[in-house]
């Protein structure tokens, strides 16, 4: 086995987005493409010689091939040991946990999260640092800079490693350990939650359905919900990870998790339904006849977390991304703890969690998590809900009604306009930004505008500043419309419009969300001329 130095030339399109580098599989299949990016990651890091790397992915098409490349390159670049999930499988939160548990230097997670998989679909590589979380911007910026100058990469000339049987094997001077992808993660969940109370609730007739969407959470969900908590076989739907996710779009929202939604709205619905995404970090929560928005879910989890053993001491703070609704803010206020508003993307939560400033974090995009790892965590969110239901002995509908009666309700929706020509999307955002100073005081269908800005964030732990994180328009009744472009898409641009209206405890808490938000939807059109710039008269997806 010899180390080869392979000459290469840069690719101009390897800038990591909201969550790592995501491209079409065919882009990743170009000669040297994956290798260039992996070498650029290694070249941007210092001090990993003799250290451990964690590698795994969500099982999507190309996962196994890229794992072999990573292993041979890690060996050629001087890592001492690589931990790989059996079969190349690791959910994103499980990878984060393994990094922390083993004091690894970092990890490479192979996933395009909720994007579809298959030969014509998406693939991705994300680097996570030693705290288990996504690399912060200064690291991803360094990686990107390196991709633009790279002229060679190092790779071991060796046969493929058997990643399907658990055990330790040698690759050059490096040790490869194939580990059970689920065991350590399931142990962590048992430490955080009252499994015996949940088990008793299920034994007493409580029913649930968990849709793994043919993605990575299948083995995790079967182990936790069926084996450890005693839910009957079949509780986990679509539980086998498939390279193309069985042609599902593994995004747990009301459009792509329709099968689960319909089941939860049927007369004989289970008590509780949930779904996760491609790599297991997102969650969708639907009670019997009751959809819970991710923003509300964050607020409910924060308000009730003390009912779970792992959070009995209370929360240090709550963090949410800027476009996420303000429902959690009211909980933080009542608990007397700080609320942090960060840009979109989990990487911004890491510093707050490391500093012990926040315990629970969440995003409107179905991401919720805590300081147990440094990623959002779908199965964790479901377990916290189950723990709360077991402790309060009531239904999801009743919990939501009680929550709104206590805090008021943040009606909320996100409208996505997908596959817009990039220049049109950029022009729309530029026009919006140009209009910002003239907006305060103006009136439109949403009411009178009190403030408008382009969100900028100063990280309170290291004072780093992130600008241009989304245009916010605030109205005098506390309503809000936010516009930003997606940083995870692989085709054209996606415009996300986030719409929120707060109704206090004395207001109408039982409206249809679309009715409650209709004036603000009209205001969004007036502010950004979405139809004019996109040629679309309605969003591609409403969540
Ligand atoms: C989307 C979500 C964001 C999430 C990210 C990764 O990013 O909006 O909240 O952190 O996926 O799962 P976007 O496409 O909006 O940049
Ligand atoms: Zn994901």
XYZ file of N, CA and C in Angstrom, residues 151-390:
720
model
N -4.012 21.842 -5.779
C -3.397 21.283 -6.994
C -3.052 19.799 -6.873
N -3.255 19.219 -5.668
C -3.049 17.768 -5.554
C -3.761 17.246 -4.310
N -4.011 15.940 -4.287
C -4.550 15.325 -3.071
C -3.822 14.020 -2.813
N -3.873 13.577 -1.550
C -3.182 12.344 -1.162
C -4.195 11.234 -0.885
N -3.898 10.070 -1.430
C -4.810 8.936 -1.249
C -3.999 7.649 -1.216
N -4.427 6.744 -0.364
C -3.729 5.462 -0.249
C -4.155 4.548 -1.385
N -3.193 3.924 -1.992
C -3.490 2.951 -3.043
C -3.762 1.619 -2.353
N -5.033 1.311 -2.113
C -5.379 0.122 -1.328
C -6.723 -0.422 -1.773
N -6.972 -1.672 -1.422
C -8.280 -2.268 -1.721
C -9.332 -1.644 -0.809
N -10.605 -1.737 -1.223
C -11.691 -1.215 -0.391
C -11.717 -1.922 0.963
N -12.142 -1.181 1.971
C -12.256 -1.724 3.327
C -13.650 -2.337 3.486
N -13.724 -3.454 4.172
C -15.037 -4.050 4.484
C -15.704 -3.183 5.551
N -16.771 -2.484 5.187
C -17.445 -1.627 6.173
C -18.746 -2.267 6.675
N -18.986 -3.514 6.285
C -20.265 -4.128 6.634
C -20.241 -5.025 7.864
N -19.038 -5.404 8.310
C -19.021 -6.212 9.530
C -18.305 -5.436 10.629
N -18.907 -5.508 11.817
C -18.356 -4.775 12.955
C -16.986 -5.335 13.303
N -16.042 -4.452 13.591
C -14.706 -4.923 13.944
C -13.661 -3.897 13.566
N -12.416 -4.274 13.851
C -11.303 -3.350 13.637
C -10.438 -3.880 12.508
N -10.055 -3.048 11.594
C -9.131 -3.463 10.533
C -8.106 -2.365 10.260
N -7.040 -2.759 9.587
C -5.922 -1.859 9.354
C -5.982 -1.324 7.926
N -5.709 -0.052 7.772
C -5.610 0.520 6.425
C -4.333 1.351 6.409
N -3.263 0.817 5.834
C -1.956 1.481 5.951
C -1.608 1.588 7.432
N -1.233 2.794 7.867
C -0.904 2.986 9.284
C -2.129 3.320 10.121
N -3.276 3.334 9.502
C -4.486 3.797 10.194
C -5.390 2.621 10.571
N -6.060 2.786 11.713
C -7.018 1.771 12.152
C -8.424 2.204 11.731
N -9.171 1.280 11.161
C -10.573 1.552 10.831
C -11.438 0.708 11.758
N -12.304 1.364 12.517
C -13.207 0.627 13.407
C -14.624 0.758 12.882
N -15.217 -0.378 12.561
C -16.608 -0.366 12.113
C -17.468 -0.582 13.353
N -18.311 0.411 13.650
C -19.085 0.367 14.900
C -20.585 0.278 14.629
N -21.300 -0.226 15.636
C -22.762 -0.254 15.578
C -23.242 1.197 15.521
N -23.996 1.572 14.482
C -24.375 2.988 14.360
C -25.396 3.446 15.402
N -26.087 2.462 16.010
C -27.236 2.818 16.855
C -26.923 2.766 18.350
N -26.073 1.808 18.779
C -25.967 1.468 20.209
C -25.660 2.671 21.101
N -24.596 3.408 20.803
C -24.195 4.516 21.688
C -25.274 5.589 21.723
N -25.896 5.807 20.573
C -26.954 6.825 20.507
C -28.153 6.417 21.373
N -28.546 5.148 21.260
C -29.703 4.685 22.036
C -29.420 4.774 23.541
N -28.164 4.493 23.927
C -27.774 4.631 25.343
C -27.967 6.062 25.812
N -27.514 6.999 24.977
C -27.640 8.421 25.333
C -29.111 8.795 25.535
N -29.966 8.299 24.660
C -31.397 8.606 24.787
C -31.963 8.050 26.099
N -31.487 6.863 26.491
C -31.975 6.274 27.753
C -31.559 7.111 28.951
N -30.387 7.786 28.821
C -29.951 8.642 29.935
C -30.804 9.904 30.043
N -31.269 10.403 28.912
C -31.967 11.692 28.919
C -33.441 11.575 29.269
N -34.044 10.435 28.911
C -35.503 10.338 29.010
C -35.944 9.210 29.931
N -37.169 9.359 30.406
C -37.746 8.373 31.318
C -38.360 7.239 30.488
N -37.503 6.306 30.088
C -37.976 5.224 29.216
C -39.044 4.385 29.906
N -38.927 4.207 31.236
C -39.929 3.328 31.857
C -41.305 3.987 31.835
N -41.352 5.315 31.994
C -42.664 5.985 31.937
C -43.246 5.905 30.517
N -42.395 6.069 29.525
C -42.897 6.002 28.139
C -43.335 4.565 27.823
N -42.524 3.612 28.291
C -42.869 2.205 28.052
C -44.227 1.877 28.684
N -44.441 2.387 29.898
C -45.721 2.129 30.580
C -46.875 2.769 29.817
N -46.650 3.967 29.287
C -47.703 4.646 28.516
C -48.061 3.815 27.281
N -47.045 3.298 26.620
C -47.299 2.497 25.407
C -47.978 1.173 25.777
N -47.511 0.576 26.857
C -48.131 -0.685 27.296
C -49.597 -0.449 27.669
N -49.898 0.774 28.108
C -51.280 1.102 28.503
C -52.179 1.433 27.328
N -51.661 1.311 26.099
C -52.526 1.468 24.933
C -52.252 2.698 24.087
N -51.294 3.531 24.504
C -50.942 4.708 23.704
C -50.333 4.238 22.387
N -50.807 4.797 21.272
C -50.325 4.331 19.960
C -49.534 5.416 19.240
N -48.504 4.971 18.514
C -47.722 5.937 17.757
C -47.311 5.378 16.403
N -46.978 6.313 15.508
C -46.472 5.943 14.187
C -45.261 6.824 13.917
N -44.184 6.212 13.448
C -42.976 6.981 13.135
C -42.581 6.671 11.704
N -42.515 7.705 10.877
C -42.180 7.496 9.463
C -40.705 7.840 9.235
N -39.914 6.806 8.941
C -38.485 7.031 8.675
C -38.232 7.437 7.232
N -39.245 7.447 6.426
C -39.161 7.908 5.031
C -38.071 7.174 4.244
N -37.852 5.906 4.536
C -36.841 5.062 3.867
C -35.447 5.667 3.979
N -35.237 6.417 5.046
C -33.958 7.096 5.222
C -33.272 6.580 6.491
N -32.327 7.355 7.012
C -31.381 6.788 7.980
C -31.988 6.412 9.319
N -33.117 7.025 9.726
C -33.586 6.762 11.090
C -34.212 5.381 11.280
N -34.459 4.646 10.187
C -35.085 3.329 10.337
C -34.492 2.504 11.467
N -33.185 2.173 11.400
C -32.612 1.331 12.457
C -32.642 1.972 13.846
N -32.529 3.276 13.905
C -32.586 3.979 15.198
C -33.999 3.889 15.777
N -34.988 4.123 14.929
C -36.368 4.145 15.392
C -36.830 2.752 15.804
N -36.437 1.735 15.045
C -36.828 0.368 15.407
C -36.220 0.013 16.775
N -34.939 0.327 16.954
C -34.282 0.015 18.222
C -34.949 0.754 19.394
N -35.172 2.041 19.219
C -35.665 2.848 20.342
C -37.169 2.623 20.570
N -37.984 2.799 19.543
C -39.435 2.785 19.757
C -39.980 1.359 19.877
N -39.493 0.469 19.021
C -40.064 -0.886 19.039
C -39.350 -1.771 20.059
N -37.998 -1.798 20.018
C -37.305 -2.732 20.918
C -37.261 -2.201 22.344
N -36.767 -0.978 22.546
C -36.566 -0.505 23.922
C -37.839 0.022 24.576
N -38.763 0.569 23.795
C -39.979 1.136 24.400
C -41.209 0.256 24.191
N -41.054 -0.829 23.473
C -42.121 -1.819 23.397
C -43.264 -1.501 22.453
N -43.085 -0.520 21.577
C -44.148 -0.274 20.593
C -44.212 -1.462 19.634
N -45.415 -1.804 19.156
C -45.526 -2.993 18.307
C -44.754 -2.862 16.996
N -44.314 -4.014 16.481
C -43.665 -4.020 15.171
C -44.599 -3.348 14.172
N -44.019 -2.553 13.287
C -44.843 -1.827 12.320
C -45.090 -0.383 12.746
N -44.737 -0.072 14.002
C -44.839 1.324 14.446
C -43.964 2.206 13.572
N -42.789 1.670 13.217
C -41.882 2.399 12.334
C -42.265 2.112 10.890
N -42.625 3.145 10.169
C -42.993 2.999 8.754
C -41.763 3.289 7.902
N -41.659 2.678 6.742
C -40.544 2.920 5.804
C -39.200 2.868 6.521
N -38.988 1.766 7.266
C -37.856 1.700 8.195
C -36.539 1.200 7.629
N -36.483 0.885 6.346
C -35.215 0.434 5.778
C -34.580 1.557 4.965
N -33.340 1.976 5.339
C -32.688 3.033 4.558
C -32.412 2.546 3.136
N -32.844 3.290 2.148
C -32.623 2.920 0.747
C -31.813 4.020 0.051
N -30.958 3.646 -0.914
C -30.112 4.653 -1.572
C -30.903 5.768 -2.259
N -32.138 5.453 -2.679
C -32.939 6.508 -3.316
C -34.162 6.862 -2.463
N -34.127 6.424 -1.180
C -35.223 6.683 -0.235
C -36.564 6.212 -0.811
N -36.487 5.128 -1.631
C -37.720 4.602 -2.215
C -38.454 5.659 -3.028
N -37.684 6.577 -3.620
C -38.222 7.707 -4.393
C -39.007 8.688 -3.532
N -38.907 8.542 -2.216
C -39.511 9.572 -1.364
C -38.620 10.805 -1.382
N -39.217 11.923 -1.122
C -38.440 13.134 -0.833
C -38.383 13.144 0.704
N -37.226 12.829 1.289
C -37.229 12.565 2.734
C -37.208 13.842 3.570
N -38.198 14.674 3.312
C -38.327 15.929 4.043
C -39.617 15.846 4.846
N -39.525 15.806 6.165
C -40.728 15.580 6.965
C -41.581 16.827 7.078
N -42.321 17.127 6.055
C -43.269 18.240 6.124
C -44.623 17.751 5.604
N -45.580 18.648 5.581
C -46.948 18.220 5.279
C -47.115 17.794 3.832
N -46.187 18.195 2.975
C -46.265 17.776 1.579
C -45.630 16.402 1.420
N -44.409 16.247 1.883
C -43.681 15.001 1.622
C -43.984 13.891 2.620
N -44.505 14.231 3.781
C -44.906 13.183 4.735
C -46.432 13.048 4.726
N -46.972 13.127 3.538
C -48.430 13.121 3.381
C -49.072 11.832 3.922
N -48.384 10.713 3.683
C -48.938 9.420 4.122
C -49.171 9.447 5.638
N -48.173 9.950 6.355
C -48.301 10.032 7.811
C -49.397 11.029 8.186
N -49.400 12.171 7.515
C -50.388 13.208 7.829
C -51.800 12.652 7.668
N -52.041 11.982 6.535
C -53.383 11.447 6.292
C -53.763 10.433 7.367
N -52.787 9.648 7.763
C -53.062 8.655 8.813
C -53.419 9.347 10.129
N -52.725 10.452 10.416
C -52.951 11.140 11.683
C -54.265 11.924 11.694
N -54.794 12.198 10.507
C -56.058 12.932 10.440
C -57.261 11.988 10.280
N -57.001 10.700 10.101
C -58.085 9.728 9.915
C -58.826 9.509 11.242
N -60.071 9.016 11.157
C -60.836 8.822 12.400
C -60.125 7.913 13.405
N -59.465 6.863 12.902
C -58.817 5.915 13.819
C -57.330 6.216 13.999
N -56.966 7.466 13.943
C -55.548 7.845 13.981
C -54.869 7.389 15.270
N -53.556 7.092 15.182
C -52.803 6.845 16.411
C -52.788 8.109 17.287
N -52.340 7.956 18.526
C -52.283 9.114 19.425
C -51.193 10.097 19.011
N -50.152 9.564 18.391
C -48.987 10.411 18.133
C -48.306 9.961 16.848
N -47.937 10.918 16.004
C -47.222 10.585 14.772
C -46.000 11.472 14.623
N -44.963 10.931 14.022
C -43.747 11.716 13.831
C -43.006 11.183 12.615
N -42.138 12.027 12.082
C -41.308 11.607 10.956
C -39.970 12.298 11.077
N -38.976 11.722 10.393
C -37.670 12.358 10.360
C -37.199 12.443 8.915
N -36.044 13.056 8.707
C -35.610 13.310 7.334
C -34.479 12.373 6.919
N -33.859 12.655 5.764
C -32.815 11.805 5.198
C -31.764 11.397 6.204
N -31.214 12.362 6.930
C -30.092 12.077 7.829
C -30.468 12.084 9.300
N -31.772 12.171 9.584
C -32.227 11.944 10.963
C -32.135 13.131 11.897
N -31.904 14.333 11.371
C -31.812 15.450 12.312
C -33.091 16.270 12.398
N -34.014 16.073 11.462
C -35.263 16.839 11.529
C -36.384 16.024 12.167
N -37.448 16.712 12.566
C -38.609 16.004 13.103
C -39.884 16.698 12.693
N -40.889 15.894 12.456
C -42.243 16.401 12.221
C -43.102 15.798 13.324
N -43.894 16.627 13.981
C -44.737 16.141 15.072
C -46.195 16.372 14.692
N -46.977 15.307 14.715
C -48.416 15.427 14.473
C -49.141 14.624 15.547
N -49.907 15.312 16.356
C -50.759 14.595 17.309
C -51.970 14.060 16.576
N -52.744 13.273 17.286
C -53.999 12.787 16.699
C -54.852 13.992 16.297
N -55.080 14.160 15.000
C -55.863 15.268 14.453
C -55.265 16.633 14.797
N -53.976 16.702 14.989
C -53.384 17.971 15.420
C -51.944 18.116 14.939
N -51.745 18.906 13.893
C -50.382 19.192 13.406
C -49.745 20.243 14.314
N -48.509 20.026 14.682
C -47.780 20.987 15.516
C -46.700 21.651 14.657
N -46.733 22.967 14.532
C -45.675 23.595 13.733
C -44.345 23.427 14.464
N -43.243 23.342 13.709
C -41.935 23.197 14.372
C -41.649 24.333 15.358
N -42.089 25.533 15.030
C -41.851 26.657 15.945
C -42.616 26.453 17.252
N -43.865 25.986 17.144
C -44.641 25.706 18.366
C -44.035 24.530 19.123
N -43.544 23.546 18.360
C -42.951 22.377 19.008
C -41.756 22.795 19.864
N -40.926 23.669 19.330
C -39.783 24.164 20.108
C -40.268 24.806 21.406
N -41.320 25.619 21.296
C -41.818 26.324 22.484
C -42.370 25.341 23.514
N -43.135 24.356 23.038
C -43.724 23.367 23.964
C -42.616 22.536 24.619
N -41.644 22.124 23.827
C -40.548 21.322 24.391
C -39.783 22.128 25.445
N -39.545 23.397 25.148
C -38.805 24.226 26.112
C -39.614 24.410 27.395
N -40.920 24.621 27.233
C -41.765 24.877 28.414
C -41.905 23.642 29.299
N -41.743 22.457 28.714
C -42.002 21.211 29.455
C -40.769 20.331 29.648
N -39.616 20.797 29.201
C -38.420 19.938 29.219
C -38.084 19.423 30.616
N -38.390 20.222 31.630
C -38.053 19.820 33.009
C -38.736 18.514 33.411
N -39.716 18.068 32.641
C -40.393 16.797 32.956
C -39.547 15.591 32.565
N -38.480 15.809 31.782
C -37.597 14.695 31.389
C -36.352 14.712 32.273
N -35.894 13.527 32.685
C -34.764 13.467 33.627
C -33.539 14.278 33.195
N -33.223 14.267 31.904
C -32.017 14.953 31.441
C -32.089 16.465 31.548
N -33.286 16.999 31.784
C -33.459 18.460 31.791
C -34.124 18.935 33.092
N -34.081 18.067 34.101
C -34.773 18.356 35.363
C -34.256 19.647 36.011
N -32.990 19.949 35.789
C -32.423 21.174 36.405
C -32.898 22.433 35.697
N -33.642 22.313 34.648
C -34.103 23.497 33.914
C -33.166 23.861 32.786
N -33.545 24.866 32.035
C -32.795 25.257 30.839
C -31.950 26.496 31.129
N -30.779 26.545 30.499
C -29.918 27.729 30.670
C -30.356 28.841 29.730
N -30.891 28.477 28.610
C -31.347 29.466 27.644
C -31.951 28.732 26.461
N -32.640 29.484 25.607
C -33.224 28.907 24.388
C -32.649 29.685 23.210
N -32.312 28.974 22.145
C -31.858 29.658 20.936
C -32.743 29.224 19.776
N -33.059 30.172 18.920
C -33.830 29.842 17.709
C -33.269 30.636 16.547
N -33.446 30.104 15.337
C -33.012 30.865 14.172
C -33.977 32.030 13.963
N -33.488 33.079 13.345
C -34.288 34.295 13.182
C -35.640 34.032 12.532
N -35.723 33.238 11.422
C -37.039 33.061 10.808
C -38.019 32.223 11.632
N -37.533 31.502 12.627
C -38.412 30.697 13.496
C -39.333 31.635 14.269
N -40.566 31.207 14.522
C -41.516 32.116 15.172
C -41.075 32.463 16.583
N -41.679 33.514 17.106
C -41.326 33.989 18.446
C -42.015 33.215 19.566
N -42.640 32.065 19.267
C -43.345 31.330 20.327
C -42.407 30.972 21.478
N -41.185 30.575 21.139
C -40.243 30.185 22.195
C -39.799 31.395 23.025
N -39.870 32.587 22.437
C -39.446 33.791 23.170
C -40.320 33.986 24.408
N -41.613 33.685 24.235
C -42.535 33.894 25.353
C -42.281 32.893 26.464
N -41.865 31.692 26.071
C -41.520 30.682 27.079
C -40.262 31.118 27.826
N -39.272 31.589 27.071
C -38.021 32.039 27.709
C -38.313 33.162 28.698
N -39.180 34.066 28.276
C -39.519 35.202 29.135
C -40.137 34.717 30.446
N -41.072 33.767 30.319
C -41.751 33.252 31.518
C -40.780 32.496 32.418
N -39.855 31.767 31.782
C -38.889 30.998 32.579
C -37.780 31.894 33.137
N -37.714 33.128 32.634
C -36.667 34.038 33.095
C -35.277 33.642 32.600
N -35.233 33.102 31.386
C -33.936 32.695 30.812
C -33.724 33.421 29.482
N -32.473 33.540 29.040
C -32.236 34.262 27.790
C -32.730 33.529 26.549
N -33.059 34.327 25.534
C -33.462 33.801 24.231
C -32.480 34.381 23.218
N -31.842 33.531 22.429
C -30.896 33.982 21.416
C -31.494 33.790 20.036
N -31.337 34.796 19.191
C -31.860 34.749 17.826
C -30.660 34.711 16.883
N -30.499 33.615 16.177
C -29.312 33.377 15.354
C -29.693 33.318 13.871
N -28.722 33.382 12.979
C -29.034 33.142 11.569
C -29.462 31.682 11.342
N -30.007 31.425 10.177
C -30.435 30.075 9.809
C -29.237 29.127 9.724
N -29.404 27.925 10.233
C -28.340 26.909 10.149
C -27.864 26.532 11.546
N -27.693 25.217 11.749
C -27.356 24.734 13.094
C -25.983 25.189 13.560
N -25.108 25.515 12.601
C -23.742 25.869 12.994
C -23.701 27.067 13.935
N -24.733 27.883 13.923
C -24.711 29.073 14.778
C -25.063 28.755 16.232
N -25.606 27.571 16.492
C -25.961 27.212 17.868
C -24.774 26.660 18.654
N -23.785 26.120 17.938
C -22.690 25.400 18.596
C -22.002 26.196 19.697
N -21.650 27.444 19.401
C -20.935 28.258 20.388
C -21.787 28.491 21.629
N -23.092 28.728 21.424
C -23.979 28.994 22.565
C -24.091 27.755 23.453
N -24.168 26.591 22.802
C -24.258 25.333 23.568
C -22.946 25.071 24.299
N -21.824 25.262 23.591
C -20.515 25.029 24.222
C -20.311 25.944 25.428
N -20.799 27.175 25.308
C -20.587 28.154 26.383
C -21.581 27.976 27.528
N -22.488 27.014 27.389
C -23.486 26.806 28.444
C -24.492 27.940 28.511
N -24.688 28.639 27.404
C -25.642 29.759 27.397
C -27.035 29.301 26.987
N -27.111 28.252 26.197
C -28.407 27.719 25.772
C -28.426 26.214 25.991
N -29.633 25.687 26.260
C -29.784 24.230 26.414
C -30.573 23.647 25.254
N -31.605 24.373 24.813
C -32.468 23.872 23.730
C -32.424 24.859 22.571
N -32.383 24.315 21.359
C -32.326 25.155 20.160
C -33.357 24.640 19.153
N -33.768 25.516 18.256
C -34.686 25.034 17.233
C -34.786 25.963 16.047
N -35.255 25.359 14.952
C -35.482 26.097 13.716
C -36.873 25.745 13.194
N -37.447 26.699 12.459
C -38.776 26.478 11.890
C -38.790 25.337 10.878
N -37.606 24.961 10.390
C -37.507 23.939 9.364
C -37.484 22.535 9.961
N -38.213 22.342 11.045
C -38.357 21.019 11.660
C -37.074 20.537 12.318
N -36.299 21.465 12.837
C -35.085 21.082 13.558
C -35.173 21.503 15.010
N -34.974 20.535 15.904
C -34.958 20.834 17.334
C -33.858 19.990 17.943
N -33.209 20.505 18.963
C -32.154 19.719 19.593
C -31.733 20.363 20.890
N -30.740 19.759 21.532
C -30.281 20.305 22.805
C -28.781 20.127 22.927
N -28.283 20.401 24.119
C -26.838 20.325 24.334
C -26.332 18.882 24.467
N -27.186 17.880 24.240
C -26.723 16.481 24.319
C -25.803 16.129 23.151
N -26.003 16.801 22.000
C -25.087 16.694 20.860
C -24.950 18.101 20.295
N -24.339 18.241 19.135
C -24.217 19.567 18.530
C -24.870 19.590 17.159
N -25.903 18.802 16.997
C -26.723 18.805 15.795
C -28.173 18.788 16.241
N -29.083 19.138 15.351
C -30.477 18.903 15.663
C -30.723 17.406 15.627
N -31.821 16.969 16.253
C -31.951 15.537 16.471
C -33.419 15.120 16.427
N -33.798 14.431 15.351
C -35.192 14.060 15.143
C -35.728 13.092 16.176
N -35.022 11.998 16.415
C -35.519 10.981 17.362
C -35.554 11.570 18.781
N -34.580 12.391 19.111
C -34.559 13.066 20.415
C -35.838 13.885 20.627
N -36.222 14.658 19.604
C -37.411 15.523 19.737
C -38.662 14.677 19.962
N -38.738 13.554 19.260
C -39.890 12.671 19.419
C -39.911 12.096 20.842
N -38.738 11.702 21.333
C -38.673 11.139 22.692
C -39.028 12.187 23.743
N -38.615 13.423 23.543
C -38.974 14.456 24.530
C -40.486 14.666 24.533
N -41.078 14.679 23.348
C -42.549 14.769 23.283
C -43.190 13.593 24.029
N -42.691 12.389 23.764
C -43.296 11.211 24.405
C -43.123 11.281 25.920
N -41.960 11.755 26.356
C -41.716 11.873 27.793
C -42.701 12.874 28.418
N -42.914 13.979 27.708
C -43.853 14.994 28.215
C -45.273 14.436 28.259
N -45.661 13.724 27.202
C -47.009 13.134 27.167
C -47.177 12.112 28.291
N -46.115 11.337 28.545
C -46.194 10.332 29.613
C -46.287 11.003 30.974
